[in-house]
Amino acid sequence: GQQLNQSPQSMFIQEGEDVSMNCTSSSIFNTWLWYKQDPGEGPVLLIALYKAGELTSNGRLTAQFGITRKDSFLNISASIPSDVGIYFCAGSNTGNQFYFGTGTSLTVIP
Amino acid sequence: DAGITQSPRHKVTETGTPVTLRCHQTENHRYMYWYRQDPGHGLRLIHYSYGVKDTDKGEVSDGYSVSRSKTEDFLLTLESATSSQTSVYFCAISGLGATSSYEQYFGPGTRLTVT
């Protein structure tokens, strides 16, 4: 099955720093979703993107739907300790079958 | 809170035994999904449902069956559990009412261990 490539796999940053991560696919998608997962819990939806070039914000989080429709980006500004977790991207063409990346693990050092 | 519960939350079972996991939603979403999550693989779709008694296979459906007899419940059955089915299983929902919203909301997960 299709798998999305997320990078970096892990990040260790100082509190207050900005974070950037991305997700790439060999296929074109018409929907991108970004999730955050804390240990022992289910993924929580952060941002949904539906249009190439779209830039959407949710508080300190900003995500972009790549122009090629094969990639998406997530930025977190001024990181805080509660940003710790694993961030997943997911892409779909059908709206029903989403393909997920393997995640970016974020550690914030106070 | 998307109103999704999963039961049981943890289960240990022996190889060859049948196992049924339950997903229950309280918000009348049309679509329901079962995923498994394994290290190095992310989340992979097992089966999904687009309405009562309407289901379809996902990426990793072998060894699993599903049923949806009511809008609010989606059951995942492992007919004869194998060690390769040890995983964390997540249910997700989307499409409130008759809409086709693509945004999926996940339940808390069920950790299944097959010994």
PDB file of N, CA and C in Angstrom, chain B residues 9-97:
ATOM      1  N   ARG B   9     -10.615  -1.589  25.960  1.00  0.00           N
ATOM      2  CA  ARG B   9      -9.447  -0.730  25.723  1.00  0.00           C
ATOM      3  C   ARG B   9      -8.163  -1.551  25.684  1.00  0.00           C
ATOM      4  N   HIS B  10      -8.164  -2.661  26.382  1.00  0.00           N
ATOM      5  CA  HIS B  10      -7.015  -3.570  26.376  1.00  0.00           C
ATOM      6  C   HIS B  10      -7.543  -4.997  26.336  1.00  0.00           C
ATOM      7  N   LYS B  11      -6.834  -5.841  25.572  1.00  0.00           N
ATOM      8  CA  LYS B  11      -7.220  -7.253  25.547  1.00  0.00           C
ATOM      9  C   LYS B  11      -6.002  -8.093  25.245  1.00  0.00           C
ATOM     10  N   VAL B  12      -5.889  -9.187  25.985  1.00  0.00           N
ATOM     11  CA  VAL B  12      -4.880 -10.201  25.711  1.00  0.00           C
ATOM     12  C   VAL B  12      -5.621 -11.480  25.366  1.00  0.00           C
ATOM     13  N   THR B  13      -5.253 -12.090  24.247  1.00  0.00           N
ATOM     14  CA  THR B  13      -5.935 -13.297  23.808  1.00  0.00           C
ATOM     15  C   THR B  13      -4.917 -14.284  23.263  1.00  0.00           C
ATOM     16  N   GLU B  14      -5.362 -15.504  23.090  1.00  0.00           N
ATOM     17  CA  GLU B  14      -4.461 -16.542  22.596  1.00  0.00           C
ATOM     18  C   GLU B  14      -4.634 -16.736  21.098  1.00  0.00           C
ATOM     19  N   THR B  15      -3.577 -17.168  20.459  1.00  0.00           N
ATOM     20  CA  THR B  15      -3.625 -17.477  19.027  1.00  0.00           C
ATOM     21  C   THR B  15      -4.750 -18.453  18.726  1.00  0.00           C
ATOM     22  N   GLY B  16      -5.499 -18.159  17.678  1.00  0.00           N
ATOM     23  CA  GLY B  16      -6.572 -19.046  17.259  1.00  0.00           C
ATOM     24  C   GLY B  16      -7.935 -18.719  17.825  1.00  0.00           C
ATOM     25  N   THR B  17      -8.023 -17.821  18.775  1.00  0.00           N
ATOM     26  CA  THR B  17      -9.318 -17.476  19.363  1.00  0.00           C
ATOM     27  C   THR B  17      -9.952 -16.326  18.599  1.00  0.00           C
ATOM     28  N   PRO B  18     -11.281 -16.265  18.552  1.00  0.00           N
ATOM     29  CA  PRO B  18     -11.950 -15.128  17.905  1.00  0.00           C
ATOM     30  C   PRO B  18     -11.975 -13.923  18.839  1.00  0.00           C
ATOM     31  N   VAL B  19     -11.891 -12.746  18.239  1.00  0.00           N
ATOM     32  CA  VAL B  19     -11.890 -11.505  19.017  1.00  0.00           C
ATOM     33  C   VAL B  19     -12.775 -10.499  18.303  1.00  0.00           C
ATOM     34  N   THR B  20     -13.604  -9.789  19.056  1.00  0.00           N
ATOM     35  CA  THR B  20     -14.421  -8.721  18.483  1.00  0.00           C
ATOM     36  C   THR B  20     -14.169  -7.431  19.234  1.00  0.00           C
ATOM     37  N   LEU B  21     -13.860  -6.395  18.468  1.00  0.00           N
ATOM     38  CA  LEU B  21     -13.675  -5.056  19.028  1.00  0.00           C
ATOM     39  C   LEU B  21     -14.863  -4.204  18.612  1.00  0.00           C
ATOM     40  N   ARG B  22     -15.271  -3.330  19.528  1.00  0.00           N
ATOM     41  CA  ARG B  22     -16.457  -2.515  19.264  1.00  0.00           C
ATOM     42  C   ARG B  22     -16.108  -1.037  19.225  1.00  0.00           C
ATOM     43  N   CYS B  23     -16.706  -0.352  18.267  1.00  0.00           N
ATOM     44  CA  CYS B  23     -16.603   1.105  18.180  1.00  0.00           C
ATOM     45  C   CYS B  23     -18.018   1.661  18.250  1.00  0.00           C
ATOM     46  N   HIS B  24     -18.214   2.634  19.112  1.00  0.00           N
ATOM     47  CA  HIS B  24     -19.533   3.241  19.301  1.00  0.00           C
ATOM     48  C   HIS B  24     -19.422   4.747  19.176  1.00  0.00           C
ATOM     49  N   GLN B  25     -20.310   5.338  18.357  1.00  0.00           N
ATOM     50  CA  GLN B  25     -20.311   6.787  18.209  1.00  0.00           C
ATOM     51  C   GLN B  25     -21.687   7.337  18.586  1.00  0.00           C
ATOM     52  N   THR B  26     -21.685   8.573  19.052  1.00  0.00           N
ATOM     53  CA  THR B  26     -22.923   9.175  19.530  1.00  0.00           C
ATOM     54  C   THR B  26     -23.367  10.352  18.662  1.00  0.00           C
ATOM     55  N   GLU B  27     -22.670  10.589  17.533  1.00  0.00           N
ATOM     56  CA  GLU B  27     -22.933  11.827  16.796  1.00  0.00           C
ATOM     57  C   GLU B  27     -23.449  11.630  15.375  1.00  0.00           C
ATOM     58  N   ASN B  28     -23.927  10.436  15.043  1.00  0.00           N
ATOM     59  CA  ASN B  28     -24.608  10.208  13.763  1.00  0.00           C
ATOM     60  C   ASN B  28     -23.725  10.439  12.540  1.00  0.00           C
ATOM     61  N   HIS B  29     -22.419  10.141  12.674  1.00  0.00           N
ATOM     62  CA  HIS B  29     -21.544  10.246  11.514  1.00  0.00           C
ATOM     63  C   HIS B  29     -21.834   9.094  10.555  1.00  0.00           C
ATOM     64  N   ARG B  30     -21.777   9.386   9.275  1.00  0.00           N
ATOM     65  CA  ARG B  30     -22.090   8.376   8.267  1.00  0.00           C
ATOM     66  C   ARG B  30     -20.985   7.330   8.119  1.00  0.00           C
ATOM     67  N   TYR B  31     -19.736   7.808   8.102  1.00  0.00           N
ATOM     68  CA  TYR B  31     -18.617   6.919   7.811  1.00  0.00           C
ATOM     69  C   TYR B  31     -17.924   6.485   9.105  1.00  0.00           C
ATOM     70  N   MET B  32     -17.551   5.216   9.152  1.00  0.00           N
ATOM     71  CA  MET B  32     -16.764   4.699  10.271  1.00  0.00           C
ATOM     72  C   MET B  32     -15.627   3.850   9.710  1.00  0.00           C
ATOM     73  N   TYR B  33     -14.500   3.845  10.429  1.00  0.00           N
ATOM     74  CA  TYR B  33     -13.277   3.212   9.931  1.00  0.00           C
ATOM     75  C   TYR B  33     -12.593   2.425  11.050  1.00  0.00           C
ATOM     76  N   TRP B  34     -11.903   1.377  10.639  1.00  0.00           N
ATOM     77  CA  TRP B  34     -11.002   0.676  11.545  1.00  0.00           C
ATOM     78  C   TRP B  34      -9.590   0.746  10.985  1.00  0.00           C
ATOM     79  N   TYR B  35      -8.638   1.171  11.829  1.00  0.00           N
ATOM     80  CA  TYR B  35      -7.233   1.234  11.485  1.00  0.00           C
ATOM     81  C   TYR B  35      -6.454   0.394  12.488  1.00  0.00           C
ATOM     82  N   ARG B  36      -5.279  -0.030  12.062  1.00  0.00           N
ATOM     83  CA  ARG B  36      -4.315  -0.569  12.997  1.00  0.00           C
ATOM     84  C   ARG B  36      -3.062   0.294  12.947  1.00  0.00           C
ATOM     85  N   GLN B  37      -2.395   0.407  14.098  1.00  0.00           N
ATOM     86  CA  GLN B  37      -1.195   1.221  14.179  1.00  0.00           C
ATOM     87  C   GLN B  37      -0.049   0.378  14.699  1.00  0.00           C
ATOM     88  N   ASP B  38       1.014   0.304  13.916  1.00  0.00           N
ATOM     89  CA  ASP B  38       2.186  -0.484  14.257  1.00  0.00           C
ATOM     90  C   ASP B  38       3.424   0.374  14.067  1.00  0.00           C
ATOM     91  N   PRO B  39       4.437   0.147  14.894  1.00  0.00           N
ATOM     92  CA  PRO B  39       5.694   0.912  14.748  1.00  0.00           C
ATOM     93  C   PRO B  39       6.246   0.783  13.340  1.00  0.00           C
ATOM     94  N   GLY B  40       6.638   1.911  12.766  1.00  0.00           N
ATOM     95  CA  GLY B  40       7.236   1.898  11.434  1.00  0.00           C
ATOM     96  C   GLY B  40       6.247   1.877  10.298  1.00  0.00           C
ATOM     97  N   HIS B  41       4.958   1.702  10.610  1.00  0.00           N
ATOM     98  CA  HIS B  41       3.948   1.635   9.553  1.00  0.00           C
ATOM     99  C   HIS B  41       2.897   2.731   9.653  1.00  0.00           C
ATOM    100  N   GLY B  42       2.877   3.462  10.711  1.00  0.00           N
ATOM    101  CA  GLY B  42       1.835   4.466  10.853  1.00  0.00           C
ATOM    102  C   GLY B  42       0.477   3.803  10.990  1.00  0.00           C
ATOM    103  N   LEU B  43      -0.551   4.499  10.571  1.00  0.00           N
ATOM    104  CA  LEU B  43      -1.918   3.993  10.622  1.00  0.00           C
ATOM    105  C   LEU B  43      -2.286   3.403   9.267  1.00  0.00           C
ATOM    106  N   ARG B  44      -2.849   2.196   9.281  1.00  0.00           N
ATOM    107  CA  ARG B  44      -3.263   1.549   8.047  1.00  0.00           C
ATOM    108  C   ARG B  44      -4.727   1.144   8.138  1.00  0.00           C
ATOM    109  N   LEU B  45      -5.449   1.424   7.075  1.00  0.00           N
ATOM    110  CA  LEU B  45      -6.885   1.176   7.051  1.00  0.00           C
ATOM    111  C   LEU B  45      -7.184  -0.310   6.872  1.00  0.00           C
ATOM    112  N   ILE B  46      -8.060  -0.838   7.724  1.00  0.00           N
ATOM    113  CA  ILE B  46      -8.440  -2.250   7.661  1.00  0.00           C
ATOM    114  C   ILE B  46      -9.744  -2.389   6.864  1.00  0.00           C
ATOM    115  N   HIS B  47     -10.799  -1.774   7.350  1.00  0.00           N
ATOM    116  CA  HIS B  47     -12.102  -1.748   6.690  1.00  0.00           C
ATOM    117  C   HIS B  47     -12.767  -0.422   7.002  1.00  0.00           C
ATOM    118  N   TYR B  48     -13.742  -0.061   6.190  1.00  0.00           N
ATOM    119  CA  TYR B  48     -14.541   1.103   6.533  1.00  0.00           C
ATOM    120  C   TYR B  48     -15.992   0.862   6.146  1.00  0.00           C
ATOM    121  N   SER B  49     -16.863   1.702   6.693  1.00  0.00           N
ATOM    122  CA  SER B  49     -18.297   1.587   6.424  1.00  0.00           C
ATOM    123  C   SER B  49     -18.826   2.945   5.979  1.00  0.00           C
ATOM    124  N   TYR B  50     -19.669   2.916   4.953  1.00  0.00           N
ATOM    125  CA  TYR B  50     -20.264   4.168   4.465  1.00  0.00           C
ATOM    126  C   TYR B  50     -21.760   4.219   4.722  1.00  0.00           C
ATOM    127  N   GLY B  51     -22.232   3.319   5.579  1.00  0.00           N
ATOM    128  CA  GLY B  51     -23.623   3.312   5.980  1.00  0.00           C
ATOM    129  C   GLY B  51     -23.957   1.982   6.621  1.00  0.00           C
ATOM    130  N   VAL B  52     -25.168   1.880   7.180  1.00  0.00           N
ATOM    131  CA  VAL B  52     -25.591   0.623   7.806  1.00  0.00           C
ATOM    132  C   VAL B  52     -25.547  -0.495   6.767  1.00  0.00           C
ATOM    133  N   LYS B  53     -24.859  -1.559   7.115  1.00  0.00           N
ATOM    134  CA  LYS B  53     -24.677  -2.758   6.287  1.00  0.00           C
ATOM    135  C   LYS B  53     -23.829  -2.518   5.035  1.00  0.00           C
ATOM    136  N   ASP B  54     -23.258  -1.325   4.894  1.00  0.00           N
ATOM    137  CA  ASP B  54     -22.395  -1.025   3.747  1.00  0.00           C
ATOM    138  C   ASP B  54     -20.952  -0.897   4.206  1.00  0.00           C
ATOM    139  N   THR B  55     -20.115  -1.853   3.762  1.00  0.00           N
ATOM    140  CA  THR B  55     -18.719  -1.821   4.182  1.00  0.00           C
ATOM    141  C   THR B  55     -17.817  -2.101   2.989  1.00  0.00           C
ATOM    142  N   ASP B  56     -16.540  -1.755   3.142  1.00  0.00           N
ATOM    143  CA  ASP B  56     -15.581  -2.009   2.076  1.00  0.00           C
ATOM    144  C   ASP B  56     -14.214  -2.265   2.695  1.00  0.00           C
ATOM    145  N   LYS B  57     -13.351  -2.939   1.907  1.00  0.00           N
ATOM    146  CA  LYS B  57     -12.034  -3.294   2.406  1.00  0.00           C
ATOM    147  C   LYS B  57     -11.072  -2.131   2.301  1.00  0.00           C
ATOM    148  N   GLY B  58     -10.112  -2.125   3.236  1.00  0.00           N
ATOM    149  CA  GLY B  58      -9.029  -1.167   3.180  1.00  0.00           C
ATOM    150  C   GLY B  58      -7.749  -1.843   2.761  1.00  0.00           C
ATOM    151  N   GLU B  59      -6.664  -1.230   3.123  1.00  0.00           N
ATOM    152  CA  GLU B  59      -5.330  -1.656   2.700  1.00  0.00           C
ATOM    153  C   GLU B  59      -4.897  -2.995   3.281  1.00  0.00           C
ATOM    154  N   VAL B  60      -5.310  -3.297   4.527  1.00  0.00           N
ATOM    155  CA  VAL B  60      -4.830  -4.495   5.233  1.00  0.00           C
ATOM    156  C   VAL B  60      -6.009  -5.287   5.793  1.00  0.00           C
ATOM    157  N   SER B  61      -6.912  -5.720   4.944  1.00  0.00           N
ATOM    158  CA  SER B  61      -8.158  -6.338   5.387  1.00  0.00           C
ATOM    159  C   SER B  61      -8.072  -7.851   5.631  1.00  0.00           C
ATOM    160  N   ASP B  62      -7.029  -8.517   5.153  1.00  0.00           N
ATOM    161  CA  ASP B  62      -6.944  -9.973   5.315  1.00  0.00           C
ATOM    162  C   ASP B  62      -6.947 -10.358   6.785  1.00  0.00           C
ATOM    163  N   GLY B  63      -7.815 -11.330   7.139  1.00  0.00           N
ATOM    164  CA  GLY B  63      -7.887 -11.810   8.518  1.00  0.00           C
ATOM    165  C   GLY B  63      -8.857 -11.047   9.387  1.00  0.00           C
ATOM    166  N   TYR B  64      -9.525 -10.043   8.800  1.00  0.00           N
ATOM    167  CA  TYR B  64     -10.468  -9.214   9.547  1.00  0.00           C
ATOM    168  C   TYR B  64     -11.820  -9.189   8.829  1.00  0.00           C
ATOM    169  N   SER B  65     -12.885  -9.106   9.611  1.00  0.00           N
ATOM    170  CA  SER B  65     -14.214  -8.851   9.059  1.00  0.00           C
ATOM    171  C   SER B  65     -14.876  -7.765   9.905  1.00  0.00           C
ATOM    172  N   VAL B  66     -15.878  -7.115   9.323  1.00  0.00           N
ATOM    173  CA  VAL B  66     -16.564  -6.035  10.034  1.00  0.00           C
ATOM    174  C   VAL B  66     -18.068  -6.183   9.844  1.00  0.00           C
ATOM    175  N   SER B  67     -18.788  -5.531  10.740  1.00  0.00           N
ATOM    176  CA  SER B  67     -20.240  -5.461  10.595  1.00  0.00           C
ATOM    177  C   SER B  67     -20.738  -4.151  11.153  1.00  0.00           C
ATOM    178  N   ARG B  68     -21.798  -3.644  10.505  1.00  0.00           N
ATOM    179  CA  ARG B  68     -22.421  -2.404  10.976  1.00  0.00           C
ATOM    180  C   ARG B  68     -23.933  -2.561  10.819  1.00  0.00           C
ATOM    181  N   SER B  69     -24.577  -2.936  11.912  1.00  0.00           N
ATOM    182  CA  SER B  69     -26.023  -3.165  11.892  1.00  0.00           C
ATOM    183  C   SER B  69     -26.794  -1.928  12.367  1.00  0.00           C
ATOM    184  N   LYS B  70     -26.082  -0.995  13.002  1.00  0.00           N
ATOM    185  CA  LYS B  70     -26.683   0.257  13.447  1.00  0.00           C
ATOM    186  C   LYS B  70     -25.724   1.402  13.123  1.00  0.00           C
ATOM    187  N   THR B  71     -26.260   2.578  12.911  1.00  0.00           N
ATOM    188  CA  THR B  71     -25.407   3.727  12.584  1.00  0.00           C
ATOM    189  C   THR B  71     -24.313   3.920  13.609  1.00  0.00           C
ATOM    190  N   GLU B  72     -24.638   3.696  14.881  1.00  0.00           N
ATOM    191  CA  GLU B  72     -23.701   4.057  15.940  1.00  0.00           C
ATOM    192  C   GLU B  72     -22.637   3.020  16.255  1.00  0.00           C
ATOM    193  N   ASP B  73     -22.776   1.785  15.748  1.00  0.00           N
ATOM    194  CA  ASP B  73     -21.836   0.727  16.116  1.00  0.00           C
ATOM    195  C   ASP B  73     -21.144   0.121  14.907  1.00  0.00           C
ATOM    196  N   PHE B  74     -19.839  -0.077  15.033  1.00  0.00           N
ATOM    197  CA  PHE B  74     -19.029  -0.698  13.975  1.00  0.00           C
ATOM    198  C   PHE B  74     -18.134  -1.722  14.656  1.00  0.00           C
ATOM    199  N   LEU B  75     -18.318  -2.984  14.306  1.00  0.00           N
ATOM    200  CA  LEU B  75     -17.588  -4.070  14.961  1.00  0.00           C
ATOM    201  C   LEU B  75     -16.483  -4.587  14.064  1.00  0.00           C
ATOM    202  N   LEU B  76     -15.340  -4.862  14.663  1.00  0.00           N
ATOM    203  CA  LEU B  76     -14.213  -5.473  13.965  1.00  0.00           C
ATOM    204  C   LEU B  76     -13.977  -6.845  14.576  1.00  0.00           C
ATOM    205  N   THR B  77     -13.960  -7.890  13.731  1.00  0.00           N
ATOM    206  CA  THR B  77     -13.777  -9.254  14.220  1.00  0.00           C
ATOM    207  C   THR B  77     -12.537  -9.879  13.621  1.00  0.00           C
ATOM    208  N   LEU B  78     -11.749 -10.468  14.493  1.00  0.00           N
ATOM    209  CA  LEU B  78     -10.641 -11.313  14.088  1.00  0.00           C
ATOM    210  C   LEU B  78     -11.137 -12.744  14.283  1.00  0.00           C
ATOM    211  N   GLU B  79     -11.387 -13.439  13.199  1.00  0.00           N
ATOM    212  CA  GLU B  79     -12.021 -14.763  13.296  1.00  0.00           C
ATOM    213  C   GLU B  79     -11.142 -15.759  14.039  1.00  0.00           C
ATOM    214  N   SER B  80      -9.840 -15.679  13.799  1.00  0.00           N
ATOM    215  CA  SER B  80      -8.876 -16.574  14.446  1.00  0.00           C
ATOM    216  C   SER B  80      -7.590 -15.770  14.616  1.00  0.00           C
ATOM    217  N   ALA B  81      -7.423 -15.197  15.790  1.00  0.00           N
ATOM    218  CA  ALA B  81      -6.338 -14.243  16.005  1.00  0.00           C
ATOM    219  C   ALA B  81      -4.958 -14.873  15.801  1.00  0.00           C
ATOM    220  N   THR B  82      -4.060 -14.099  15.208  1.00  0.00           N
ATOM    221  CA  THR B  82      -2.671 -14.514  15.038  1.00  0.00           C
ATOM    222  C   THR B  82      -1.760 -13.481  15.694  1.00  0.00           C
ATOM    223  N   SER B  83      -0.523 -13.878  15.957  1.00  0.00           N
ATOM    224  CA  SER B  83       0.414 -12.977  16.625  1.00  0.00           C
ATOM    225  C   SER B  83       0.681 -11.722  15.788  1.00  0.00           C
ATOM    226  N   SER B  84       0.562 -11.853  14.468  1.00  0.00           N
ATOM    227  CA  SER B  84       0.787 -10.686  13.600  1.00  0.00           C
ATOM    228  C   SER B  84      -0.315  -9.641  13.732  1.00  0.00           C
ATOM    229  N   GLN B  85      -1.396  -9.999  14.409  1.00  0.00           N
ATOM    230  CA  GLN B  85      -2.483  -9.061  14.624  1.00  0.00           C
ATOM    231  C   GLN B  85      -2.367  -8.328  15.961  1.00  0.00           C
ATOM    232  N   THR B  86      -1.292  -8.599  16.684  1.00  0.00           N
ATOM    233  CA  THR B  86      -0.984  -7.790  17.861  1.00  0.00           C
ATOM    234  C   THR B  86      -0.730  -6.364  17.393  1.00  0.00           C
ATOM    235  N   SER B  87      -1.501  -5.423  17.924  1.00  0.00           N
ATOM    236  CA  SER B  87      -1.431  -4.057  17.432  1.00  0.00           C
ATOM    237  C   SER B  87      -2.303  -3.155  18.302  1.00  0.00           C
ATOM    238  N   VAL B  88      -2.280  -1.881  17.975  1.00  0.00           N
ATOM    239  CA  VAL B  88      -3.246  -0.955  18.557  1.00  0.00           C
ATOM    240  C   VAL B  88      -4.265  -0.633  17.475  1.00  0.00           C
ATOM    241  N   TYR B  89      -5.532  -0.812  17.793  1.00  0.00           N
ATOM    242  CA  TYR B  89      -6.602  -0.632  16.814  1.00  0.00           C
ATOM    243  C   TYR B  89      -7.373   0.646  17.138  1.00  0.00           C
ATOM    244  N   PHE B  90      -7.540   1.462  16.103  1.00  0.00           N
ATOM    245  CA  PHE B  90      -8.269   2.713  16.255  1.00  0.00           C
ATOM    246  C   PHE B  90      -9.496   2.724  15.359  1.00  0.00           C
ATOM    247  N   CYS B  91     -10.565   3.226  15.926  1.00  0.00           N
ATOM    248  CA  CYS B  91     -11.768   3.502  15.172  1.00  0.00           C
ATOM    249  C   CYS B  91     -11.783   4.994  14.845  1.00  0.00           C
ATOM    250  N   ALA B  92     -12.330   5.350  13.691  1.00  0.00           N
ATOM    251  CA  ALA B  92     -12.476   6.754  13.325  1.00  0.00           C
ATOM    252  C   ALA B  92     -13.834   6.954  12.683  1.00  0.00           C
ATOM    253  N   ILE B  93     -14.302   8.203  12.716  1.00  0.00           N
ATOM    254  CA  ILE B  93     -15.587   8.545  12.120  1.00  0.00           C
ATOM    255  C   ILE B  93     -15.421   9.806  11.284  1.00  0.00           C
ATOM    256  N   SER B  94     -16.312   9.965  10.299  1.00  0.00           N
ATOM    257  CA  SER B  94     -16.348  11.201   9.514  1.00  0.00           C
ATOM    258  C   SER B  94     -17.716  11.347   8.883  1.00  0.00           C
ATOM    259  N   GLY B  95     -17.976  12.521   8.285  1.00  0.00           N
ATOM    260  CA  GLY B  95     -19.221  12.724   7.562  1.00  0.00           C
ATOM    261  C   GLY B  95     -20.437  12.842   8.439  1.00  0.00           C
ATOM    262  N   LEU B  96     -20.533  13.925   9.207  1.00  0.00           N
ATOM    263  CA  LEU B  96     -21.661  14.115  10.113  1.00  0.00           C
ATOM    264  C   LEU B  96     -22.964  14.099   9.328  1.00  0.00           C
ATOM    265  N   GLY B  97     -23.897  13.273   9.742  1.00  0.00           N
ATOM    266  CA  GLY B  97     -25.183  13.182   9.081  1.00  0.00           C
ATOM    267  C   GLY B  97     -25.017  12.738   7.644  1.00  0.00           C
TER     268      GLY B  97
END
